[in-house]
Tab-separated table of C-alpha atoms in Angstrom:
chain	number	residue	atom	x	y	z
A	23	MET	CA	-20.572	2.230	4.376
A	24	PRO	CA	-20.504	1.763	-0.512
A	25	ASP	CA	-21.347	-0.518	-1.467
A	26	ASN	CA	-18.925	-1.332	-4.368
A	27	LYS	CA	-16.973	-3.534	-3.456
A	28	VAL	CA	-12.631	-3.663	-2.784
A	29	PRO	CA	-11.226	-4.370	-7.483
A	30	TYR	CA	-9.636	-7.086	-8.197
A	31	ALA	CA	-6.604	-5.622	-8.572
A	32	PHE	CA	-6.062	-4.934	-4.862
A	33	ASP	CA	-7.907	-8.484	-3.527
A	34	PRO	CA	-7.268	-11.146	-6.775
A	35	ASP	CA	-7.072	-14.390	-6.635
A	36	ILE	CA	-4.316	-16.962	-6.744
A	37	ARG	CA	-3.849	-16.449	-10.507
A	38	PHE	CA	-2.211	-13.046	-10.152
A	39	PRO	CA	1.070	-12.343	-9.943
A	40	ALA	CA	1.240	-9.672	-7.436
A	41	TYR	CA	-1.327	-11.928	-4.951
A	42	LEU	CA	0.571	-12.311	-2.037
A	43	THR	CA	1.574	-8.779	-1.663
A	44	ARG	CA	-2.182	-7.707	-1.723
A	45	LYS	CA	-3.896	-9.525	0.672
A	46	GLY	CA	-1.396	-9.203	2.838
A	47	LEU	CA	-2.558	-5.312	2.994
A	48	LEU	CA	-5.949	-5.802	2.418
A	49	LYS	CA	-6.132	-8.155	5.557
A	50	GLY	CA	-3.940	-4.916	7.238
A	51	ILE	CA	-6.302	-2.240	6.155
A	52	GLN	CA	-9.398	-4.428	6.480
A	53	GLN	CA	-8.072	-4.883	10.999
A	54	PHE	CA	-7.675	-1.156	10.849
A	55	SER	CA	-10.064	0.361	8.803
A	56	PRO	CA	-13.202	0.325	11.464
A	57	GLN	CA	-11.863	2.898	13.718
A	58	PHE	CA	-12.463	5.811	11.326
A	59	SER	CA	-15.504	7.628	11.490
A	60	GLY	CA	-15.817	11.230	10.227
A	61	ARG	CA	-14.395	13.019	7.747
A	62	LEU	CA	-11.253	10.406	6.122
A	63	MET	CA	-8.720	12.157	4.004
A	64	ASP	CA	-7.290	9.745	1.352
A	65	LEU	CA	-3.695	10.432	0.385
A	66	GLY	CA	-2.138	9.371	-2.603
A	67	CYS	CA	-5.658	8.048	-3.031
A	68	GLY	CA	-5.227	7.680	-7.137
A	69	SER	CA	-8.567	4.791	-7.596
A	70	LYS	CA	-9.396	5.291	-3.936
A	71	PRO	CA	-9.494	0.885	-4.377
A	72	TYR	CA	-10.012	0.475	-0.530
A	73	ARG	CA	-13.111	3.219	-0.319
A	74	SER	CA	-15.290	0.613	0.922
A	75	LEU	CA	-13.981	-0.341	3.490
A	76	PHE	CA	-14.817	3.136	5.480
A	77	ASN	CA	-17.568	3.647	6.792
A	78	VAL	CA	-17.379	7.339	6.785
A	79	ASP	CA	-19.205	10.803	6.217
A	80	GLU	CA	-17.011	12.230	3.906
A	81	TYR	CA	-14.062	10.354	2.088
A	82	ILE	CA	-11.925	13.211	0.482
A	83	GLY	CA	-8.963	11.293	-2.435
A	84	VAL	CA	-6.056	13.828	-2.747
A	85	ASP	CA	-2.983	13.344	-4.585
A	86	TYR	CA	0.116	14.653	-6.307
A	87	ASP	CA	-0.216	14.673	-10.686
A	88	SER	CA	3.217	12.748	-10.860
A	89	PRO	CA	4.756	12.175	-14.578
A	90	GLY	CA	5.213	7.838	-12.840
A	91	HIS	CA	1.817	7.114	-12.220
A	92	PRO	CA	-0.690	9.040	-14.620
A	93	HIS	CA	-4.248	10.115	-13.161
A	94	HIS	CA	-6.569	9.404	-16.707
A	95	GLY	CA	-10.176	8.394	-15.249
A	96	GLU	CA	-9.374	8.236	-11.834
A	97	PRO	CA	-11.612	9.916	-9.239
A	98	ILE	CA	-9.215	12.231	-7.689
A	99	ASP	CA	-11.648	15.437	-5.976
A	100	VAL	CA	-7.945	17.111	-4.706
A	101	PHE	CA	-4.112	17.494	-6.015
A	102	TYR	CA	-1.822	19.269	-3.861
A	103	ASP	CA	1.673	20.786	-5.121
A	104	GLY	CA	3.710	17.662	-3.191
A	105	LYS	CA	4.702	20.482	-0.199
A	106	THR	CA	1.434	21.834	1.206
A	107	LEU	CA	-2.462	20.095	1.808
A	108	PRO	CA	-4.614	22.696	0.422
A	109	PHE	CA	-6.548	22.058	3.885
A	110	PRO	CA	-6.889	24.313	7.030
A	111	ASP	CA	-5.672	23.018	10.269
A	112	ASN	CA	-7.356	20.510	12.149
A	113	HIS	CA	-9.755	19.833	9.152
A	114	PHE	CA	-9.877	15.967	9.162
A	115	ASP	CA	-10.908	13.062	11.972
A	116	GLY	CA	-8.968	10.718	10.106
A	117	VAL	CA	-6.080	10.164	7.172
A	118	PHE	CA	-5.176	6.235	5.206
A	119	SER	CA	-2.488	6.740	2.640
A	120	SER	CA	-1.441	2.648	0.404
A	121	GLU	CA	2.147	2.183	-0.397
A	122	VAL	CA	2.561	6.501	-0.991
A	123	PHE	CA	5.157	6.595	0.743
A	124	GLU	CA	8.129	5.065	-0.867
A	125	HIS	CA	7.289	7.973	-3.303
A	126	VAL	CA	7.839	11.103	-1.759
A	127	PHE	CA	11.169	12.186	-1.760
A	128	ASN	CA	10.608	15.181	1.923
A	129	LEU	CA	8.373	12.562	3.934
A	130	GLU	CA	9.139	13.903	6.809
A	131	GLU	CA	7.395	17.371	5.784
A	132	ILE	CA	4.259	14.903	4.284
A	133	ILE	CA	4.274	14.086	7.517
A	134	LYS	CA	4.233	17.924	9.606
A	135	GLU	CA	1.236	18.734	7.147
A	136	VAL	CA	-0.394	15.312	7.964
A	137	HIS	CA	0.024	16.650	11.158
A	138	ARG	CA	-1.494	19.548	10.964
A	139	VAL	CA	-4.593	19.172	8.537
A	140	LEU	CA	-5.231	16.359	11.451
A	141	LYS	CA	-7.977	17.250	14.707
A	142	PRO	CA	-6.409	16.931	18.184
A	143	GLY	CA	-6.654	12.638	19.164
A	144	GLY	CA	-7.339	12.097	14.642
A	145	LYS	CA	-5.918	8.532	13.017
A	146	MET	CA	-3.851	8.066	10.249
A	147	LEU	CA	-3.531	4.279	8.547
A	148	PHE	CA	-1.215	3.914	6.000
A	149	THR	CA	1.029	1.768	4.300
A	150	CYS	CA	4.292	0.914	3.269
A	151	PRO	CA	6.647	-1.223	0.630
A	152	PHE	CA	9.250	-3.190	2.989
A	153	VAL	CA	10.611	-5.273	-0.147
A	154	ILE	CA	8.860	-4.550	-3.814
A	155	SER	CA	11.070	-4.045	-7.195
A	156	GLU	CA	11.441	-0.262	-7.994
A	157	HIS	CA	8.109	0.496	-9.435
A	158	GLU	CA	6.562	4.066	-11.005
A	159	VAL	CA	9.658	5.114	-12.160
A	160	PRO	CA	11.724	7.311	-11.454
A	161	ASN	CA	9.045	8.208	-9.030
A	162	ASP	CA	10.348	5.668	-5.878
A	163	TYR	CA	12.617	6.744	-3.221
A	164	ALA	CA	12.770	5.004	-0.152
A	165	ARG	CA	12.073	2.025	2.004
A	166	TYR	CA	11.360	1.704	5.590
A	167	THR	CA	12.004	-0.469	8.789
A	168	MET	CA	9.611	0.149	10.916
A	169	PHE	CA	12.002	1.516	13.764
A	170	ALA	CA	12.778	3.852	11.036
A	171	LEU	CA	8.528	4.758	10.887
A	172	LYS	CA	8.446	5.314	13.531
A	173	HIS	CA	11.029	7.240	14.671
A	174	LEU	CA	9.728	9.600	11.546
A	175	LEU	CA	6.307	9.524	13.038
A	176	GLU	CA	7.312	10.613	17.013
A	177	LYS	CA	9.638	13.341	15.975
A	178	ASN	CA	7.038	14.952	14.067
A	179	GLY	CA	3.742	15.086	16.674
A	180	PHE	CA	2.147	10.894	16.091
A	181	ARG	CA	1.923	8.289	19.043
A	182	VAL	CA	2.255	4.942	16.923
A	183	LEU	CA	-0.502	2.675	18.340
A	184	GLU	CA	-0.092	-1.052	16.155
A	185	THR	CA	1.578	-2.146	13.512
A	186	LYS	CA	1.910	-5.130	12.019
A	187	LYS	CA	4.010	-6.419	9.317
A	188	ALA	CA	2.334	-8.031	5.852
A	189	GLY	CA	4.082	-10.894	5.152
A	190	ASN	CA	7.576	-12.508	6.129
A	191	PHE	CA	10.139	-13.995	4.865
A	192	ILE	CA	9.173	-17.070	3.186
A	193	LEU	CA	6.412	-15.002	1.469
A	194	ALA	CA	8.830	-12.184	0.320
A	195	ILE	CA	11.862	-14.449	-1.582
A	196	MET	CA	8.757	-15.504	-3.251
A	197	GLN	CA	6.797	-13.011	-4.681
A	198	LEU	CA	10.331	-11.752	-5.504
A	199	ARG	CA	10.463	-14.732	-7.469
A	200	ILE	CA	6.989	-14.361	-8.592
A	201	MET	CA	7.108	-10.965	-10.637
A	202	TYR	CA	10.658	-11.867	-11.849
A	203	VAL	CA	8.754	-13.846	-13.827
A	204	HIS	CA	5.469	-11.396	-14.483
A	205	LEU	CA	8.540	-8.531	-15.488
A	206	HIS	CA	10.290	-10.646	-17.263
A	207	LEU	CA	9.490	-13.510	-19.038
A	208	MET	CA	6.181	-12.571	-19.471
A	209	PRO	CA	6.504	-10.058	-22.172
A	210	TYR	CA	7.718	-13.002	-24.333
A	211	VAL	CA	3.750	-14.159	-24.227
A	212	ARG	CA	2.009	-11.107	-23.632
A	213	ASN	CA	0.973	-10.928	-27.118
A	214	ILE	CA	0.058	-14.358	-27.740
A	215	PRO	CA	-4.009	-14.341	-25.304
A	216	VAL	CA	-4.075	-18.470	-24.900
A	217	VAL	CA	0.081	-19.229	-23.939
A	218	ARG	CA	-0.602	-16.094	-21.843
A	219	SER	CA	-4.121	-16.556	-19.933
A	220	ILE	CA	-1.979	-20.481	-20.014
A	221	PHE	CA	0.996	-19.270	-18.369
A	222	ARG	CA	-1.073	-16.832	-16.614
A	223	LEU	CA	-3.010	-20.072	-14.430
A	224	LEU	CA	-0.086	-22.366	-13.933
A	225	VAL	CA	2.896	-20.406	-13.349
A	226	TYR	CA	0.964	-17.242	-10.904
A	227	SER	CA	-1.212	-20.209	-9.816
A	228	GLY	CA	1.381	-22.265	-9.292
A	229	MET	CA	3.735	-19.963	-7.883
A	230	ASN	CA	1.463	-18.567	-5.852
A	231	LEU	CA	0.399	-21.723	-4.244
A	232	TRP	CA	3.617	-23.692	-3.439
A	233	ALA	CA	4.627	-20.567	-1.557
A	234	LEU	CA	1.142	-20.574	0.665
A	235	PHE	CA	2.582	-24.275	0.995
A	236	LEU	CA	5.874	-22.724	2.373
A	237	ASN	CA	4.289	-20.920	3.768
A	238	ARG	CA	2.429	-23.846	6.072
A	239	ILE	CA	5.678	-25.614	6.278
A	240	PHE	CA	8.387	-23.440	7.526
A	241	PRO	CA	9.041	-21.114	10.316
A	242	LYS	CA	7.571	-18.370	10.665
A	243	ARG	CA	10.320	-15.210	9.973
A	244	ASP	CA	9.394	-11.792	10.141
A	245	ASP	CA	13.048	-9.654	10.460
A	246	LEU	CA	12.369	-9.826	6.124
A	247	TYR	CA	8.719	-8.681	4.778
A	248	LEU	CA	6.361	-7.298	2.102
A	249	ASN	CA	4.411	-4.942	3.508
A	250	SER	CA	4.603	-2.071	6.678
A	251	ILE	CA	1.186	-1.202	8.065
A	252	VAL	CA	1.419	1.728	10.757
A	253	LEU	CA	-1.862	2.947	12.732
A	254	CYS	CA	-0.677	6.119	15.194
A	255	GLU	CA	-2.418	8.802	16.436
A	256	LYS	CA	-1.660	12.565	16.590
A	257	LEU	CA	-0.578	13.623	20.339
């Protein structure tokens, strides 16, 4: 397994505005990543932030060059055209994709392509948001329920092995509040270094801690949640 660690933005501390989301994603990916070996494709890899979690022989990062997400300096191995993956049939032992499917307008076509390049019995692990603000605009197209994801996968030759909802009703509500502050209030103090640091320390830390406290005392409900994490295999 590579020695490098998950970068701070994807394994943040309590001062980070997306702390609740990123910690839930990391925990879910860590749970399932040991099931992968051999040749792995990271679809929509970007900076490959979770590379260190996978102990595989080959880790091939694939991405699409879009105006909403420039890829300057990112260690992408292969760019594709958004429609056809440039690999032969039955090429990969596994596929990983994190927070990408909401940016794919033709998702069913891409799922079929993933199915084509996976070996029989090969596994796919992916995550996608359920509660999040618009991001990487204009290429932000969809939010999928677990029911929709399961339907798309089974329709296109996959069997769902395990699903996990990251976050819950309380954490989703609190994450939305924190992101409102980050996106719409933080810009007023972003260019004032001392004030910016104090703001991050007190406001983000305080809101995240409050969210964790509320999550301990209120009943857990997951009919609203932050992210879907799905493990499936090619039939």
